[in-house]
Amino acid sequence: MHYLKFPVLIVVVFLCSSLLYAAAQAPDPNLPKPPAGFVLSTFVHAPNIKSPAGITVSADGKLFVGEDEYNDQPNREQGLARVKLCVDTNGDGQADKFTVFADKLNAPQGLTFVGNTLYVVNAPNLTALRDTNGDGI
């Protein structure tokens, strides 16, 4: 009877690792299914972005993410939030350059572009931001 414990343990470990591997390889059923010819991929993720609260894309395809760390830390002062510019510089489909475009904001939960102006709703303000010299800040 004691001799069966070791082979059973090996089988259980093998089955568990196989299931975990299969789960890691299988598409997440909770994600939306893209139409034929399209794929879903991750452009940016933690630790480069913390506590995303809003996003928008400029006319030239740059991604702007509003970060609000107010709820992720004990510090409860105003002005803890920022907007980051996320750019893919090497064409691999993932952001690899991150620039703080604006800081000292309050909960930037609404972002949109009108022309070359980024409007950010950050309570209780509506702030208009422009990159006047093209440096990303």
Coordinates of N, CA and C in Angstrom, one line a residue:
M1 N 0.8 -1.2 0.0 CA 0.0 0.0 0.0 C 0.9 1.3 0.0
H2 N 2.0 1.3 0.7 CA 2.8 2.4 0.7 C 3.5 2.7 -0.6
Y3 N 3.6 1.6 -1.4 CA 4.3 1.8 -2.7 C 3.5 2.6 -3.7
L4 N 2.2 2.6 -3.5 CA 1.4 3.4 -4.5 C 1.4 4.9 -4.2
K5 N 1.7 5.3 -3.1 CA 1.7 6.8 -2.8 C 2.6 7.6 -3.7
F6 N 3.8 7.1 -3.9 CA 4.7 7.8 -4.8 C 4.2 7.9 -6.2
P7 N 3.8 6.8 -6.9 CA 3.3 7.0 -8.3 C 2.1 7.8 -8.4
V8 N 1.2 7.7 -7.4 CA 0.0 8.5 -7.4 C 0.3 10.0 -7.2
L9 N 1.3 10.3 -6.4 CA 1.8 11.7 -6.2 C 2.3 12.2 -7.5
I10 N 3.1 11.4 -8.2 CA 3.7 11.8 -9.5 C 2.6 12.1 -10.5
V11 N 1.6 11.3 -10.6 CA 0.5 11.5 -11.5 C -0.3 12.7 -11.2
V12 N -0.6 13.0 -9.9 CA -1.3 14.2 -9.5 C -0.5 15.4 -9.8
V13 N 0.8 15.4 -9.6 CA 1.7 16.6 -9.9 C 1.7 16.8 -11.4
F14 N 1.8 15.7 -12.2 CA 1.8 15.9 -13.6 C 0.5 16.4 -14.1
L15 N -0.6 15.9 -13.6 CA -2.0 16.4 -14.1 C -2.2 17.9 -13.7
C16 N -1.8 18.3 -12.5 CA -1.9 19.7 -12.0 C -1.0 20.6 -12.9
S17 N 0.2 20.2 -13.1 CA 1.1 21.0 -14.0 C 0.5 21.1 -15.4
S18 N 0.0 20.0 -15.9 CA -0.6 20.0 -17.3 C -1.8 21.0 -17.3
L19 N -2.6 20.9 -16.3 CA -3.8 21.8 -16.3 C -3.4 23.3 -16.2
L20 N -2.4 23.5 -15.4 CA -1.9 24.9 -15.2 C -1.3 25.4 -16.6
Y21 N -0.5 24.5 -17.2 CA 0.1 24.9 -18.5 C -1.0 25.2 -19.5
A22 N -2.0 24.3 -19.6 CA -3.1 24.5 -20.6 C -3.9 25.7 -20.3
A23 N -4.1 26.0 -19.0 CA -4.8 27.3 -18.7 C -4.0 28.5 -19.1
A24 N -2.7 28.4 -18.9 CA -1.9 29.6 -19.3 C -1.9 29.8 -20.8
Q25 N -2.0 28.7 -21.5 CA -1.9 28.8 -23.0 C -3.3 29.1 -23.6
A26 N -4.4 28.8 -22.9 CA -5.7 29.0 -23.5 C -6.1 30.5 -23.4
P27 N -6.8 31.0 -24.4 CA -7.2 32.4 -24.4 C -8.2 32.6 -23.2
D28 N -8.1 33.7 -22.6 CA -9.0 34.1 -21.5 C -10.4 34.2 -22.0
P29 N -11.4 33.3 -21.5 CA -12.7 33.4 -22.0 C -13.5 34.7 -21.6
N30 N -12.9 35.4 -20.7 CA -13.6 36.7 -20.3 C -13.2 37.9 -21.2
L31 N -12.2 37.7 -22.1 CA -11.8 38.8 -23.0 C -12.8 38.8 -24.2
P32 N -13.0 39.9 -24.8 CA -13.8 40.0 -26.0 C -13.1 39.2 -27.1
K33 N -13.9 38.7 -28.0 CA -13.3 38.0 -29.1 C -13.2 38.9 -30.3
P34 N -12.0 39.2 -30.8 CA -11.9 40.1 -31.9 C -12.4 39.5 -33.2
P35 N -12.8 40.3 -34.2 CA -13.3 39.8 -35.5 C -12.1 39.2 -36.2
A36 N -12.4 38.4 -37.2 CA -11.4 37.7 -38.0 C -10.4 38.8 -38.6
G37 N -9.1 38.4 -38.5 CA -8.1 39.3 -39.0 C -7.5 40.3 -38.0
F38 N -8.1 40.3 -36.8 CA -7.7 41.2 -35.7 C -7.2 40.3 -34.5
V39 N -6.3 40.9 -33.7 CA -5.8 40.2 -32.5 C -5.9 41.2 -31.4
L40 N -6.0 40.6 -30.2 CA -5.9 41.4 -28.9 C -4.5 41.2 -28.4
S41 N -3.9 42.3 -28.0 CA -2.6 42.3 -27.3 C -2.5 43.4 -26.3
T42 N -1.5 43.2 -25.4 CA -1.3 44.2 -24.3 C -0.3 45.2 -24.8
F43 N -0.7 46.5 -24.8 CA 0.2 47.5 -25.2 C 1.0 48.1 -24.0
V44 N 0.4 48.2 -22.9 CA 1.1 48.7 -21.7 C 0.4 48.0 -20.4
H45 N 1.3 47.8 -19.4 CA 0.8 47.2 -18.2 C 1.7 47.6 -17.0
A46 N 1.3 47.2 -15.8 CA 2.1 47.4 -14.6 C 3.4 46.7 -14.8
P47 N 4.5 47.3 -14.3 CA 4.6 48.4 -13.4 C 4.7 49.8 -14.0
N48 N 4.7 49.8 -15.4 CA 4.8 51.1 -16.1 C 3.6 52.0 -15.9
I49 N 2.5 51.4 -15.7 CA 1.2 52.2 -15.4 C 0.7 51.7 -14.1
K50 N 0.4 52.6 -13.2 CA -0.2 52.2 -11.9 C -1.5 52.9 -11.8
S51 N -2.5 52.1 -11.4 CA -3.9 52.6 -11.1 C -4.4 53.4 -12.2
P52 N -4.6 52.8 -13.4 CA -5.1 53.6 -14.6 C -6.6 54.0 -14.3
A53 N -6.9 55.3 -14.6 CA -8.2 55.8 -14.3 C -8.9 56.3 -15.6
G54 N -8.2 56.5 -16.6 CA -8.7 56.9 -17.9 C -7.7 56.9 -19.0
I55 N -8.2 56.7 -20.2 CA -7.2 56.6 -21.4 C -7.8 57.4 -22.5
T56 N -6.9 57.8 -23.4 CA -7.3 58.4 -24.7 C -6.2 58.2 -25.7
V57 N -6.5 58.4 -26.9 CA -5.5 58.3 -28.0 C -5.5 59.5 -28.8
S58 N -4.3 60.1 -29.1 CA -4.3 61.3 -29.9 C -4.5 61.0 -31.4
A59 N -4.7 62.0 -32.2 CA -4.9 61.7 -33.6 C -3.7 61.0 -34.3
D60 N -2.5 61.2 -33.7 CA -1.3 60.6 -34.3 C -1.0 59.2 -33.7
G61 N -2.0 58.7 -32.9 CA -1.8 57.4 -32.3 C -1.1 57.2 -31.0
K62 N -0.8 58.3 -30.3 CA -0.1 58.2 -29.0 C -1.2 57.9 -27.9
L63 N -0.8 57.0 -27.0 CA -1.7 56.7 -25.9 C -1.4 57.5 -24.7
F64 N -2.4 58.1 -24.1 CA -2.3 58.9 -22.9 C -3.1 58.1 -21.8
V65 N -2.5 57.9 -20.6 CA -3.2 57.2 -19.5 C -3.2 58.1 -18.3
G66 N -4.4 58.3 -17.7 CA -4.5 59.0 -16.5 C -4.3 58.0 -15.3
E67 N -3.3 58.3 -14.5 CA -3.0 57.4 -13.3 C -3.5 58.1 -12.1
D68 N -4.2 57.3 -11.2 CA -4.6 57.9 -9.9 C -4.3 56.9 -8.8
E69 N -3.2 57.2 -8.1 CA -2.8 56.4 -7.0 C -3.4 56.7 -5.6
Y70 N -4.4 57.6 -5.6 CA -5.0 58.0 -4.4 C -5.5 56.9 -3.5
N71 N -6.1 55.9 -4.1 CA -6.6 54.7 -3.4 C -5.6 53.6 -3.1
D72 N -4.4 53.8 -3.7 CA -3.4 52.7 -3.5 C -2.4 53.0 -2.4
Q73 N -2.6 54.0 -1.7 CA -1.6 54.4 -0.7 C -2.2 55.2 0.5
P74 N -1.6 55.3 1.6 CA -2.2 56.0 2.7 C -2.2 57.5 2.6
N75 N -1.4 58.1 1.7 CA -1.3 59.5 1.5 C -2.6 60.0 0.8
R76 N -3.3 60.9 1.4 CA -4.6 61.4 0.9 C -4.6 62.8 0.5
E77 N -3.5 63.3 0.1 CA -3.4 64.7 -0.4 C -3.9 64.8 -1.8
Q78 N -4.3 66.0 -2.2 CA -4.7 66.2 -3.6 C -3.4 66.4 -4.4
G79 N -3.6 66.2 -5.7 CA -2.5 66.3 -6.7 C -1.6 65.1 -6.8
L80 N -2.1 63.9 -6.4 CA -1.3 62.7 -6.5 C -1.3 62.1 -7.9
A81 N -2.2 62.5 -8.7 CA -2.4 61.8 -10.0 C -1.6 62.5 -11.1
R82 N -1.5 61.8 -12.3 CA -0.8 62.3 -13.4 C -1.3 61.7 -14.7
V83 N -0.9 62.2 -15.8 CA -1.2 61.7 -17.1 C 0.2 61.3 -17.7
K84 N 0.2 60.0 -18.2 CA 1.5 59.5 -18.8 C 1.2 59.3 -20.3
L85 N 2.3 59.6 -21.1 CA 2.3 59.4 -22.5 C 3.0 58.1 -22.7
C86 N 2.4 57.1 -23.4 CA 3.0 55.8 -23.6 C 3.2 55.6 -25.1
V87 N 4.5 55.3 -25.5 CA 4.8 55.3 -26.9 C 5.6 54.0 -27.2
D88 N 5.3 53.4 -28.3 CA 6.1 52.2 -28.8 C 7.1 52.8 -29.8
T89 N 8.4 52.8 -29.4 CA 9.5 53.4 -30.2 C 10.1 52.4 -31.1
N90 N 10.0 51.1 -30.9 CA 10.7 50.1 -31.7 C 9.7 49.3 -32.6
G91 N 8.4 49.6 -32.6 CA 7.5 49.0 -33.5 C 7.1 47.5 -33.2
D92 N 7.3 47.1 -31.9 CA 7.0 45.7 -31.5 C 5.5 45.6 -31.0
G93 N 4.8 46.7 -31.0 CA 3.4 46.6 -30.5 C 3.2 46.8 -29.0
Q94 N 4.3 47.1 -28.3 CA 4.2 47.4 -26.9 C 4.9 48.7 -26.5
A95 N 4.3 49.4 -25.6 CA 4.9 50.7 -25.2 C 6.2 50.4 -24.5
D96 N 7.2 51.2 -24.9 CA 8.5 51.1 -24.2 C 9.1 52.4 -23.8
K97 N 8.4 53.5 -24.0 CA 8.8 54.8 -23.6 C 7.6 55.4 -22.8
F98 N 7.9 55.9 -21.6 CA 6.8 56.4 -20.7 C 7.3 57.8 -20.2
T99 N 6.4 58.8 -20.5 CA 6.7 60.2 -20.1 C 5.6 60.7 -19.3
V100 N 5.9 61.4 -18.2 CA 4.8 62.1 -17.4 C 4.5 63.3 -18.2
F101 N 3.3 63.3 -18.8 CA 2.9 64.5 -19.6 C 2.4 65.6 -18.7
A102 N 1.7 65.3 -17.6 CA 1.2 66.3 -16.7 C 1.1 65.6 -15.3
D103 N 1.4 66.4 -14.3 CA 1.3 65.8 -12.9 C 0.6 66.8 -12.0
K104 N 0.5 66.4 -10.8 CA -0.2 67.2 -9.8 C -1.7 67.4 -10.1
L105 N -2.3 66.3 -10.6 CA -3.7 66.3 -10.9 C -4.5 65.6 -9.9
N106 N -5.8 65.7 -9.9 CA -6.7 65.0 -9.0 C -7.6 64.1 -9.8
A107 N -7.4 62.8 -9.7 CA -8.3 61.8 -10.3 C -8.6 62.1 -11.8
P108 N -7.6 61.9 -12.7 CA -7.9 62.2 -14.1 C -8.7 61.1 -14.7
Q109 N -10.0 61.1 -14.6 CA -10.8 60.0 -15.0 C -11.5 60.2 -16.4
G110 N -11.3 61.4 -16.9 CA -11.9 61.7 -18.2 C -10.8 62.4 -19.1
L111 N -10.4 61.8 -20.2 CA -9.4 62.4 -21.1 C -9.9 62.3 -22.5
T112 N -9.7 63.4 -23.3 CA -10.1 63.4 -24.7 C -9.3 64.4 -25.4
F113 N -9.1 64.2 -26.7 CA -8.4 65.2 -27.5 C -9.4 65.9 -28.4
V114 N -9.2 67.2 -28.5 CA -9.9 68.0 -29.5 C -8.8 68.8 -30.2
G115 N -8.6 68.5 -31.4 CA -7.4 69.1 -32.1 C -6.1 68.6 -31.4
N116 N -5.3 69.6 -31.1 CA -4.0 69.3 -30.4 C -4.1 69.5 -28.9
T117 N -5.3 69.6 -28.4 CA -5.5 69.9 -27.0 C -6.0 68.7 -26.3
L118 N -5.3 68.3 -25.2 CA -5.8 67.2 -24.4 C -6.6 67.8 -23.2
Y119 N -7.9 67.4 -23.1 CA -8.7 67.9 -22.1 C -8.8 66.8 -21.0
V120 N -8.5 67.1 -19.8 CA -8.5 66.2 -18.7 C -9.5 66.6 -17.6
V121 N -10.5 65.8 -17.3 CA -11.4 66.0 -16.2 C -10.7 65.5 -15.0
N122 N -10.4 66.4 -14.1 CA -9.7 66.0 -12.8 C -10.4 66.8 -11.7
A123 N -11.3 66.2 -11.0 CA -12.2 66.9 -10.1 C -11.4 67.9 -9.2
P124 N -12.0 69.1 -9.1 CA -13.2 69.6 -9.7 C -12.9 70.4 -11.0
N125 N -11.8 70.1 -11.6 CA -11.3 70.9 -12.8 C -11.5 70.2 -14.1
L126 N -11.6 71.0 -15.1 CA -11.4 70.6 -16.5 C -10.2 71.3 -17.0
T127 N -9.1 70.6 -17.3 CA -7.8 71.2 -17.6 C -7.5 70.9 -19.1
A128 N -7.1 71.9 -19.8 CA -6.6 71.8 -21.2 C -5.1 71.8 -21.2
L129 N -4.5 70.8 -21.8 CA -3.1 70.6 -21.9 C -2.6 70.5 -23.3
R130 N -1.5 71.2 -23.6 CA -0.9 71.2 -25.0 C 0.6 70.9 -24.9
D131 N 1.1 70.1 -25.8 CA 2.5 70.0 -25.9 C 3.0 70.9 -27.0
T132 N 3.4 72.1 -26.6 CA 3.7 73.2 -27.6 C 5.0 73.0 -28.3
N133 N 5.9 72.2 -27.8 CA 7.2 72.1 -28.4 C 7.5 70.7 -28.9
G134 N 6.6 69.7 -28.8 CA 6.7 68.4 -29.3 C 7.6 67.4 -28.5
D135 N 8.0 67.8 -27.2 CA 8.9 67.0 -26.4 C 8.1 65.9 -25.6
G136 N 6.8 65.9 -25.7 CA 6.0 64.9 -24.9 C 5.7 65.3 -23.5
I137 N 6.1 66.5 -23.1 CA 5.8 66.9 -21.8 C 5.3 68.4 -21.8

